[in-house]
Amino acid sequence: MKIAIAHDYLIQMGGAERVVEVFHHMFPQAPIFTTVFSSNRLLDALKDADIRASWLQKMPGGINNFKGMLPLYPFAIRDFDFREFDMVLSSSSAFMKSIQVPKETFHLCYCHTPMRFAWDYDTYMQRQSKSNVLKQLLKIYMRQLKAWDQRTSKNVNQFVANSSVVKNRIQTYYHRDSDVIFPPINTSRFHSSTTIGNYYLIVSRLVSYKRIDLAVETFSRNGLPLYIVGEGPDLERLRQLAKPNVSFLGRLEDGVVTELMAQCRALIFPGEEDFGITPLEANAAGRPVIAFQSGGALDTIRPRLNGIFFKRQEIHDLNAAINEVENHDWDVRQIVNHARKFDEKAFMENFKNYIGKAYEKFREGR
């Protein structure tokens, strides 16, 4: 069976890109189709991959201003040719689920979420420093984009959701059923430490909907050390909110992040995420997580076993959860064992079996 992998864009290092990394391990000969990619920001494991970009790759600003190319993506993905493949495995939180494949080709979409910036536009844009005029123009465009997104969901033969909340969104927005398979975690990358520092940790892209601002304001008020690893368009706004006890470390190598996770007091996870791989990575390092009680965290956090929830995105609630973490006696072994349930080796075996059965069902139904 000849397989192709398709992913929205390879510009950043997030959870979705970690999934593509595992897909590449599973099918190393499969080319990876994407709209644009940055060779400087690729995960190391993808640097040997056969990456095939759309014509957006050659456009001025196509890489550095990939979000500014928003209206062009639906046109860019139409030019991909999948006629030589038996199966296309798309990894999508935006456009790639909408690719067109021949009737003889099976399209399985591993959906991280239906495009958040379209279906939850107001929340996504709430804290972004865009002019009101631009926000209104984008809102008008999003109505058209949602209609296109819903219409092209029919291009997918089988949806797989990465969490329970995403399964519900797929049903609500696309009126399609899906199976839930949680994303893989490379637990072997992480180790616990007998030395725990005095700092709390965030590892995230710095975009407004992730609510890093809530953590910055909370720690600026309580005075506890907070280290923030990551980069993104919300960085300057966050710096303006921060007191000296909040440190912005930028993008770091995986090995450095691993050490920071192993020695942090807890990982802070303040936004509503579709799944959230980072909390389980912190768990693999033996550390608890303080998470907003919503989204994918509901699938992975077990209160007082591997983390603590806070119910409202307010300073008081987050502070109360921090105090609860400080006063709880955490069992490192239990935390690590919980993370191992999501290990990538188990994912690869289960997912290969799943897509094999799904492909056979597709063939039988033709």
Coordinates of C-alpha atoms in Angstrom, one line a residue, residues 191-193 196 283-288 305 329-338:
H191 CA 13.2 11.4 33.0
S192 CA 12.3 12.3 36.5
S193 CA 14.7 14.1 38.9
I196 CA 13.1 19.9 42.1
N283 CA 4.0 13.8 33.5
A284 CA 6.5 11.6 31.8
A285 CA 9.1 13.7 33.6
G286 CA 7.3 12.9 36.9
R287 CA 5.9 16.4 37.4
P288 CA 2.2 17.4 38.0
L305 CA -2.9 11.8 40.6
D329 CA 2.4 14.8 48.3
W330 CA 2.9 13.8 44.7
D331 CA 3.8 10.2 43.8
V332 CA 6.3 10.5 40.9
R333 CA 5.9 6.8 40.0
Q334 CA 2.2 7.1 39.6
I335 CA 2.5 10.2 37.5
V336 CA 5.1 8.6 35.1
N337 CA 3.0 5.4 34.8
H338 CA 0.0 7.5 33.8

